[in-house]
Amino acid sequence: MPYRAGLPSLHGTGQGVQWLLLLALSALLVLALEMLHLSAALLLGPMLAAILLAAADGAVRVPASGFIASQGVIGCMIAQSLTTPTLVAMLEAWPVLLVSVPAVVAVSVLLGWLLARWRVLPGSTAVWGSFPGAASVMVLMADAHGADARLVAFMQYLRVVMVAAAASGVAQLAAGPSGPVEEMSWLARAFPAVAWMPLLATLALALGGSLLALRLRVPAGPLLVPMILGMLLQDVGALRIELPPWLLAACYAMVGWNIGLRFTRPILLHAARALPRVFGAILALLLACGGFAAVLVVVAGVDPLTAYLATSPGGVDSVAIIAASNRVDMPFVMAVQTARFLAVLLIGPYVARFVAYRAPGSHRKAARPQSGEDPGHR
């Protein structure tokens, strides 16, 4: 491999070789992260591989059509979790939602505002990076609304790792030794039996909804339109959403590559400088959410593990995986997590814009840095 400025470089290497290297690195990193039982491994692995390739002057890019279609599939995945029992649980738990959801969102917005005020991250990027919710969705929404998706991804996925580690630890302490778990081969998990007609209908919704969103120029539409349509069609019984693991893995890889390949060496240097304060902000959010969980235990009589998972600032997907393997009130956990996720989807763009324009230097911070620009030196 040639070197530029004393660092490995893929400058002048063919596109085919770079794609092979990207695929191999992605597979290795996914396997490594899966061994650590990290729920976001299928997205984090490809994203980290793409960052390494971009830092080495890689020039491959994800086709726009593949990225748009992947957003549609992820929108359908979110709709799949918004089932009628979850929505009923949200209605039943409305007093808890009325207090806990605004409280967690308010703390995250405050931390985002502080990061912007201290010039750790630029403008609305700091706010989107602080929002609790599904990390992949927050990155896509941030990108659609003008924030720097690379730095948002850096903060969101650092929080995914910290939240997953903390929630898994709390779950083990609360549940004690677990019983035997039925083993299933990797092949059976990745390639289960597929209902082909529902799968084709789901793909039609994902692709058709994404194209409709582009036609209507809806912000973050390739994700939101299939999600909303899928939720409605599913709850009236007109559609059964079918998403096999191999399809989700391919879509996660597309999103991860699209984010990672846009990283540059100046962006990586800025992320490294911001790491201590971003880590501190995430830790503060975790502690605040732990405090809210304690209030639920004392005031509402919720069991400790259920309260902690419900208020945890992780994504709906990662918390659902941890909750599903423990004895908790699953509908309650998903109700609180889903309500907060929907709240961020609805108010996120307005809150991010409001906070960003009131941070120091907001007229400059609201814009995204160019591909080779260090956002810490504007």
Tab-separated table of C-alpha atoms in Angstrom:
chain	number	residue	atom	x	y	z
A	1	MET	CA	0.000	0.000	0.000
A	2	PRO	CA	1.402	3.446	-0.924
A	3	TYR	CA	1.850	6.151	1.727
A	4	ARG	CA	0.938	9.830	1.776
A	5	ALA	CA	2.171	12.121	4.542
A	6	GLY	CA	3.574	9.051	6.253
A	7	LEU	CA	0.142	7.342	6.479
A	8	PRO	CA	-1.273	4.377	4.479
A	9	SER	CA	-3.097	5.552	1.365
A	10	LEU	CA	-5.329	3.917	-1.223
A	11	HIS	CA	-4.759	6.804	-3.651
A	12	GLY	CA	-4.635	5.370	-7.174
A	13	THR	CA	-5.992	1.948	-6.128
A	14	GLY	CA	-8.786	0.570	-8.324
A	15	GLN	CA	-12.430	0.809	-7.262
A	16	GLY	CA	-12.860	-2.967	-7.359
A	17	VAL	CA	-9.979	-3.504	-4.934
A	18	GLN	CA	-11.337	-0.827	-2.605
A	19	TRP	CA	-14.807	-2.427	-2.561
A	20	LEU	CA	-13.319	-5.843	-1.788
A	21	LEU	CA	-11.296	-4.317	1.035
A	22	LEU	CA	-14.392	-2.530	2.369
A	23	LEU	CA	-16.458	-5.739	2.322
A	24	ALA	CA	-13.726	-7.764	4.039
A	25	LEU	CA	-13.136	-5.138	6.740
A	26	SER	CA	-16.884	-4.784	7.331
A	27	ALA	CA	-17.339	-8.539	7.781
A	28	LEU	CA	-14.407	-8.782	10.210
A	29	LEU	CA	-15.581	-5.842	12.298
A	30	VAL	CA	-19.183	-7.096	12.417
A	31	LEU	CA	-17.956	-10.488	13.669
A	32	ALA	CA	-15.765	-8.806	16.306
A	33	LEU	CA	-18.600	-6.578	17.537
A	34	GLU	CA	-21.079	-9.491	17.524
A	35	MET	CA	-18.690	-11.390	19.800
A	36	LEU	CA	-19.001	-8.450	22.207
A	37	HIS	CA	-22.827	-8.825	21.969
A	38	LEU	CA	-23.250	-5.255	20.710
A	39	SER	CA	-26.746	-4.830	19.259
A	40	ALA	CA	-25.649	-2.209	16.710
A	41	ALA	CA	-22.863	-4.388	15.272
A	42	LEU	CA	-24.451	-4.713	11.824
A	43	LEU	CA	-24.316	-0.949	11.363
A	44	LEU	CA	-21.259	-0.054	13.410
A	45	GLY	CA	-19.005	-2.612	11.687
A	46	PRO	CA	-19.555	-1.296	8.135
A	47	MET	CA	-19.380	2.309	9.360
A	48	LEU	CA	-16.023	1.757	11.096
A	49	ALA	CA	-14.689	-0.085	8.028
A	50	ALA	CA	-15.775	2.819	5.807
A	51	ILE	CA	-14.119	5.335	8.154
A	52	LEU	CA	-10.832	3.408	7.911
A	53	LEU	CA	-11.130	3.323	4.114
A	54	ALA	CA	-11.932	7.053	3.915
A	55	ALA	CA	-9.017	7.895	6.220
A	56	ALA	CA	-6.789	5.959	3.815
A	57	ASP	CA	-7.939	8.132	0.867
A	58	GLY	CA	-10.525	5.613	-0.367
A	59	ALA	CA	-12.652	6.943	-3.204
A	60	VAL	CA	-15.615	4.525	-3.407
A	61	ARG	CA	-19.121	5.853	-2.817
A	62	VAL	CA	-22.480	4.228	-2.041
A	63	PRO	CA	-24.950	4.631	-4.960
A	64	ALA	CA	-27.686	7.130	-4.109
A	65	SER	CA	-30.402	4.655	-5.137
A	66	GLY	CA	-29.085	2.017	-2.712
A	67	PHE	CA	-28.946	4.502	0.149
A	68	ILE	CA	-32.496	5.753	-0.499
A	69	ALA	CA	-33.877	2.203	-0.712
A	70	SER	CA	-32.106	1.293	2.538
A	71	GLN	CA	-33.791	4.206	4.313
A	72	GLY	CA	-37.164	2.905	3.126
A	73	VAL	CA	-36.461	-0.567	4.506
A	74	ILE	CA	-35.343	0.875	7.864
A	75	GLY	CA	-38.569	2.928	7.936
A	76	CYS	CA	-40.532	-0.316	7.511
A	77	MET	CA	-38.484	-1.892	10.318
A	78	ILE	CA	-39.507	0.919	12.674
A	79	ALA	CA	-43.152	0.580	11.612
A	80	GLN	CA	-42.947	-3.146	12.421
A	81	SER	CA	-42.260	-2.325	16.082
A	82	LEU	CA	-45.133	0.196	16.323
A	83	THR	CA	-47.759	-2.489	16.850
A	84	THR	CA	-51.225	-2.088	18.321
A	85	PRO	CA	-50.220	-3.547	21.758
A	86	THR	CA	-47.418	-0.980	21.994
A	87	LEU	CA	-49.757	1.872	21.101
A	88	VAL	CA	-52.335	0.610	23.654
A	89	ALA	CA	-49.614	0.458	26.322
A	90	MET	CA	-48.679	4.050	25.464
A	91	LEU	CA	-52.264	5.161	26.117
A	92	GLU	CA	-52.436	3.257	29.397
A	93	ALA	CA	-49.131	4.716	30.633
A	94	TRP	CA	-49.907	8.314	29.648
A	95	PRO	CA	-49.144	9.856	33.106
A	96	VAL	CA	-45.644	8.335	33.068
A	97	LEU	CA	-45.101	9.346	29.443
A	98	LEU	CA	-46.256	12.886	30.151
A	99	VAL	CA	-43.446	13.325	32.682
A	100	SER	CA	-40.593	11.015	31.655
A	101	VAL	CA	-40.532	11.695	27.904
A	102	PRO	CA	-40.235	15.525	28.118
A	103	ALA	CA	-37.732	15.194	30.970
A	104	VAL	CA	-35.290	12.976	29.042
A	105	VAL	CA	-35.661	15.038	25.853
A	106	ALA	CA	-35.110	18.278	27.807
A	107	VAL	CA	-31.898	16.982	29.401
A	108	SER	CA	-30.567	15.802	26.036
A	109	VAL	CA	-31.360	19.174	24.429
A	110	LEU	CA	-29.634	20.996	27.297
A	111	LEU	CA	-26.494	18.876	26.843
A	112	GLY	CA	-26.576	19.489	23.079
A	113	TRP	CA	-26.877	23.226	23.662
A	114	LEU	CA	-23.906	23.143	26.062
A	115	LEU	CA	-21.782	21.235	23.524
A	116	ALA	CA	-22.669	23.845	20.889
A	117	ARG	CA	-22.039	26.736	23.303
A	118	TRP	CA	-18.641	25.318	24.272
A	119	ARG	CA	-17.862	24.894	20.533
A	120	VAL	CA	-17.293	21.151	20.945
A	121	LEU	CA	-19.572	20.353	17.998
A	122	PRO	CA	-21.058	22.766	15.468
A	123	GLY	CA	-24.627	24.075	15.722
A	124	SER	CA	-27.525	21.695	15.231
A	125	THR	CA	-25.055	18.814	14.914
A	126	ALA	CA	-24.576	18.891	18.712
A	127	VAL	CA	-28.346	18.790	19.293
A	128	TRP	CA	-29.010	15.921	16.857
A	129	GLY	CA	-26.090	14.010	18.352
A	130	SER	CA	-27.611	14.392	21.825
A	131	PHE	CA	-31.170	13.356	20.930
A	132	PRO	CA	-32.225	9.980	22.403
A	133	GLY	CA	-33.754	7.574	19.922
A	134	ALA	CA	-32.777	5.049	17.281
A	135	ALA	CA	-29.233	6.097	16.354
A	136	SER	CA	-29.490	5.268	12.654
A	137	VAL	CA	-32.718	7.292	12.382
A	138	MET	CA	-31.230	10.283	14.207
A	139	VAL	CA	-28.258	10.269	11.796
A	140	LEU	CA	-30.523	10.123	8.748
A	141	MET	CA	-32.794	12.865	10.115
A	142	ALA	CA	-29.804	15.055	10.969
A	143	ASP	CA	-28.387	14.624	7.475
A	144	ALA	CA	-31.733	15.540	5.900
A	145	HIS	CA	-31.966	18.692	8.040
A	146	GLY	CA	-28.503	20.081	7.327
A	147	ALA	CA	-26.422	18.813	10.270
A	148	ASP	CA	-23.108	17.000	9.806
A	149	ALA	CA	-24.118	13.323	9.752
A	150	ARG	CA	-20.529	12.215	10.406
A	151	LEU	CA	-20.254	13.949	13.773
A	152	VAL	CA	-23.837	13.072	14.682
A	153	ALA	CA	-22.978	9.418	14.002
A	154	PHE	CA	-19.840	9.735	16.134
A	155	MET	CA	-21.865	10.927	19.128
A	156	GLN	CA	-24.901	8.694	18.599
A	157	TYR	CA	-22.934	5.463	18.269
A	158	LEU	CA	-20.614	6.296	21.148
A	159	ARG	CA	-23.802	6.585	23.212
A	160	VAL	CA	-25.118	3.294	21.772
A	161	VAL	CA	-21.994	1.533	23.060
A	162	MET	CA	-22.187	3.196	26.499
A	163	VAL	CA	-25.940	2.630	26.894
A	164	ALA	CA	-25.743	-0.999	25.748
A	165	ALA	CA	-22.917	-1.693	28.191
A	166	ALA	CA	-24.700	0.038	31.100
A	167	ALA	CA	-28.125	-1.485	30.360
A	168	SER	CA	-26.676	-4.982	29.941
A	169	GLY	CA	-24.811	-4.616	33.230
A	170	VAL	CA	-27.918	-3.421	35.083
A	171	ALA	CA	-29.934	-6.266	33.534
A	172	GLN	CA	-27.410	-8.853	34.737
A	173	LEU	CA	-27.366	-7.399	38.258
A	174	ALA	CA	-31.158	-7.293	38.443
A	175	ALA	CA	-31.848	-10.669	36.857
A	176	GLY	CA	-28.962	-12.692	38.269
A	177	PRO	CA	-27.714	-15.850	36.501
A	178	SER	CA	-29.792	-16.657	33.435
A	179	GLY	CA	-31.078	-20.070	32.518
A	180	PRO	CA	-29.964	-22.087	29.535
A	181	VAL	CA	-30.571	-20.445	26.169
A	182	GLU	CA	-31.468	-22.453	23.112
A	183	GLU	CA	-28.633	-22.202	20.639
A	184	MET	CA	-29.329	-21.533	16.991
A	185	SER	CA	-26.815	-21.705	14.181
A	186	TRP	CA	-25.627	-18.477	12.589
A	187	LEU	CA	-27.004	-19.666	9.226
A	188	ALA	CA	-30.464	-20.270	10.694
A	189	ARG	CA	-30.500	-16.850	12.359
A	190	ALA	CA	-29.324	-14.952	9.280
A	191	PHE	CA	-31.370	-16.876	6.704
A	192	PRO	CA	-34.633	-18.007	8.330
A	193	ALA	CA	-37.646	-19.164	6.356
A	194	VAL	CA	-39.133	-16.200	4.491
A	195	ALA	CA	-42.762	-15.439	3.640
A	196	TRP	CA	-42.119	-14.216	0.111
A	197	MET	CA	-45.413	-12.465	-0.635
A	198	PRO	CA	-45.277	-10.270	2.508
A	199	LEU	CA	-41.596	-9.615	1.764
A	200	LEU	CA	-42.403	-8.434	-1.770
A	201	ALA	CA	-45.214	-6.225	-0.401
A	202	THR	CA	-42.825	-4.777	2.195
A	203	LEU	CA	-40.198	-4.035	-0.474
A	204	ALA	CA	-42.851	-2.391	-2.648
A	205	LEU	CA	-43.808	-0.174	0.279
A	206	ALA	CA	-40.161	0.678	1.075
A	207	LEU	CA	-39.253	1.557	-2.511
A	208	GLY	CA	-42.574	3.153	-3.454
A	209	GLY	CA	-42.710	5.200	-0.250
A	210	SER	CA	-39.128	6.403	-0.724
A	211	LEU	CA	-39.783	7.463	-4.324
A	212	LEU	CA	-43.009	9.225	-3.289
A	213	ALA	CA	-41.106	11.095	-0.568
A	214	LEU	CA	-38.483	12.245	-3.075
A	215	ARG	CA	-41.213	13.389	-5.449
A	216	LEU	CA	-42.946	15.356	-2.672
A	217	ARG	CA	-39.584	16.610	-1.301
A	218	VAL	CA	-40.426	15.574	2.267
A	219	PRO	CA	-37.457	16.154	4.652
A	220	ALA	CA	-36.117	12.722	5.709
A	221	GLY	CA	-39.027	11.390	3.633
A	222	PRO	CA	-37.369	8.187	2.341
A	223	LEU	CA	-37.377	7.044	5.966
A	224	LEU	CA	-40.527	8.699	7.344
A	225	VAL	CA	-43.026	8.037	4.533
A	226	PRO	CA	-42.556	4.211	4.476
A	227	MET	CA	-42.590	4.254	8.297
A	228	ILE	CA	-45.914	6.098	8.545
A	229	LEU	CA	-47.566	4.154	5.714
A	230	GLY	CA	-46.254	0.863	7.091
A	231	MET	CA	-47.581	1.611	10.576
A	232	LEU	CA	-51.046	2.444	9.230
A	233	LEU	CA	-51.257	-0.514	6.831
A	234	GLN	CA	-49.985	-2.927	9.465
A	235	ASP	CA	-52.399	-1.797	12.174
A	236	VAL	CA	-55.458	-2.090	9.902
A	237	GLY	CA	-54.381	-5.584	8.831
A	238	ALA	CA	-53.637	-4.658	5.202
A	239	LEU	CA	-49.928	-5.502	5.391
A	240	ARG	CA	-47.688	-7.935	7.225
A	241	ILE	CA	-44.202	-6.440	7.314
A	242	GLU	CA	-41.577	-9.091	6.547
A	243	LEU	CA	-37.915	-8.158	6.938
A	244	PRO	CA	-35.443	-11.071	7.005
A	245	PRO	CA	-32.143	-10.470	8.860
A	246	TRP	CA	-30.041	-10.641	5.676
A	247	LEU	CA	-32.034	-7.768	4.142
A	248	LEU	CA	-31.682	-5.615	7.268
A	249	ALA	CA	-27.950	-6.407	7.401
A	250	ALA	CA	-27.520	-5.219	3.796
A	251	CYS	CA	-29.450	-2.005	4.496
A	252	TYR	CA	-27.522	-1.305	7.700
A	253	ALA	CA	-24.292	-1.796	5.744
A	254	MET	CA	-25.438	0.696	3.098
A	255	VAL	CA	-26.238	3.320	5.735
A	256	GLY	CA	-23.001	2.644	7.636
A	257	TRP	CA	-20.886	2.896	4.475
A	258	ASN	CA	-22.649	6.073	3.373
A	259	ILE	CA	-21.808	7.744	6.697
A	260	GLY	CA	-18.301	6.354	7.133
A	261	LEU	CA	-17.048	7.087	3.626
A	262	ARG	CA	-17.696	10.803	4.192
A	263	PHE	CA	-15.236	10.984	7.089
A	264	THR	CA	-11.967	12.770	6.395
A	265	ARG	CA	-8.764	13.028	8.410
A	266	PRO	CA	-9.630	16.559	9.657
A	267	ILE	CA	-13.079	15.322	10.781
A	268	LEU	CA	-11.477	12.381	12.609
A	269	LEU	CA	-9.022	14.709	14.350
A	270	HIS	CA	-11.889	16.951	15.447
A	271	ALA	CA	-13.844	13.936	16.770
A	272	ALA	CA	-10.792	12.818	18.761
A	273	ARG	CA	-10.433	16.276	20.316
A	274	ALA	CA	-14.148	16.356	21.167
A	275	LEU	CA	-14.180	12.845	22.666
A	276	PRO	CA	-13.608	13.703	26.380
A	277	ARG	CA	-16.385	16.285	26.564
A	278	VAL	CA	-18.783	14.233	24.426
A	279	PHE	CA	-18.119	11.230	26.687
A	280	GLY	CA	-18.856	13.419	29.723
A	281	ALA	CA	-22.124	14.667	28.189
A	282	ILE	CA	-23.299	11.115	27.472
A	283	LEU	CA	-22.358	10.005	30.985
A	284	ALA	CA	-24.367	12.930	32.409
A	285	LEU	CA	-27.379	11.869	30.303
A	286	LEU	CA	-27.058	8.278	31.543
A	287	LEU	CA	-26.969	9.433	35.169
A	288	ALA	CA	-29.963	11.735	34.663
A	289	CYS	CA	-31.981	8.901	33.106
A	290	GLY	CA	-30.975	6.657	36.009
A	291	GLY	CA	-32.392	9.305	38.346
A	292	PHE	CA	-35.674	9.387	36.389
A	293	ALA	CA	-35.824	5.567	36.652
A	294	ALA	CA	-35.420	5.806	40.437
A	295	VAL	CA	-38.352	8.247	40.580
A	296	LEU	CA	-40.518	5.781	38.611
A	297	VAL	CA	-39.611	3.016	41.051
A	298	VAL	CA	-40.526	5.108	44.109
A	299	VAL	CA	-43.540	7.016	42.778
A	300	ALA	CA	-45.133	4.657	40.252
A	301	GLY	CA	-44.069	1.301	41.747
A	302	VAL	CA	-42.345	0.160	38.535
A	303	ASP	CA	-39.778	-2.601	39.053
A	304	PRO	CA	-36.175	-1.267	38.847
A	305	LEU	CA	-35.057	-3.068	35.668
A	306	THR	CA	-38.225	-2.116	33.762
A	307	ALA	CA	-37.848	1.515	34.885
A	308	TYR	CA	-34.179	1.664	33.894
A	309	LEU	CA	-34.726	0.166	30.438
A	310	ALA	CA	-37.772	2.381	29.829
A	311	THR	CA	-35.884	5.596	30.596
A	312	SER	CA	-32.538	4.519	29.104
A	313	PRO	CA	-31.424	6.954	26.358
A	314	GLY	CA	-30.502	4.167	23.961
A	315	GLY	CA	-32.274	3.453	20.705
A	316	VAL	CA	-35.596	1.613	20.590
A	317	ASP	CA	-33.920	-1.318	18.819
A	318	SER	CA	-30.996	-1.862	21.214
A	319	VAL	CA	-33.170	-1.488	24.345
A	320	ALA	CA	-35.757	-3.880	22.867
A	321	ILE	CA	-33.095	-6.554	22.386
A	322	ILE	CA	-31.919	-6.257	26.008
A	323	ALA	CA	-35.494	-6.119	27.357
A	324	ALA	CA	-36.588	-9.172	25.343
A	325	SER	CA	-33.984	-11.359	27.074
A	326	ASN	CA	-35.014	-10.335	30.625
A	327	ARG	CA	-38.109	-10.540	32.811
A	328	VAL	CA	-39.460	-7.014	32.442
A	329	ASP	CA	-42.733	-5.343	31.508
A	330	MET	CA	-41.993	-5.339	27.775
A	331	PRO	CA	-45.069	-3.324	26.632
A	332	PHE	CA	-44.276	-0.601	29.202
A	333	VAL	CA	-40.603	-0.412	28.155
A	334	MET	CA	-41.510	-0.214	24.470
A	335	ALA	CA	-44.302	2.304	25.153
A	336	VAL	CA	-41.948	4.778	26.854
A	337	GLN	CA	-39.157	4.252	24.323
A	338	THR	CA	-41.519	4.526	21.338
A	339	ALA	CA	-43.285	7.630	22.685
A	340	ARG	CA	-39.934	9.374	23.179
A	341	PHE	CA	-38.762	8.308	19.721
A	342	LEU	CA	-41.934	9.671	18.097
A	343	ALA	CA	-41.625	12.902	20.096
A	344	VAL	CA	-38.076	13.434	18.814
A	345	LEU	CA	-39.176	12.682	15.244
A	346	LEU	CA	-41.915	15.306	15.491
A	347	ILE	CA	-40.135	18.121	17.322
A	348	GLY	CA	-36.479	17.318	16.616
A	349	PRO	CA	-36.004	19.509	13.513
A	350	TYR	CA	-37.618	22.544	15.182
A	351	VAL	CA	-35.769	22.136	18.484
A	352	ALA	CA	-32.418	21.613	16.741
A	353	ARG	CA	-32.936	24.751	14.640
A	354	PHE	CA	-34.112	26.790	17.647
A	355	VAL	CA	-31.144	25.794	19.838
A	356	ALA	CA	-28.550	26.020	17.065
A	357	TYR	CA	-29.420	29.606	16.159
A	358	ARG	CA	-29.084	30.658	19.790
A	359	ALA	CA	-25.647	29.113	20.286
A	360	PRO	CA	-22.556	31.341	19.821
A	361	GLY	CA	-21.716	31.819	16.148
A	362	SER	CA	-24.990	30.209	15.098
A	363	HIS	CA	-24.986	31.829	11.656
A	364	ARG	CA	-21.921	29.763	10.856
A	365	LYS	CA	-22.599	26.664	12.955
A	366	ALA	CA	-25.897	25.762	11.364
A	367	ALA	CA	-24.209	24.875	8.103
A	368	ARG	CA	-22.443	21.608	7.465
A	369	PRO	CA	-18.666	21.604	7.077
A	370	GLN	CA	-17.326	20.811	3.665
A	371	SER	CA	-15.766	17.409	3.107
A	372	GLY	CA	-12.230	18.530	3.858
A	373	GLU	CA	-12.997	21.155	6.479
A	374	ASP	CA	-12.315	20.733	10.167
A	375	PRO	CA	-15.524	21.808	11.942
A	376	GLY	CA	-13.531	22.922	14.937
A	377	HIS	CA	-11.829	25.693	12.903
A	378	ARG	CA	-14.470	27.818	11.230
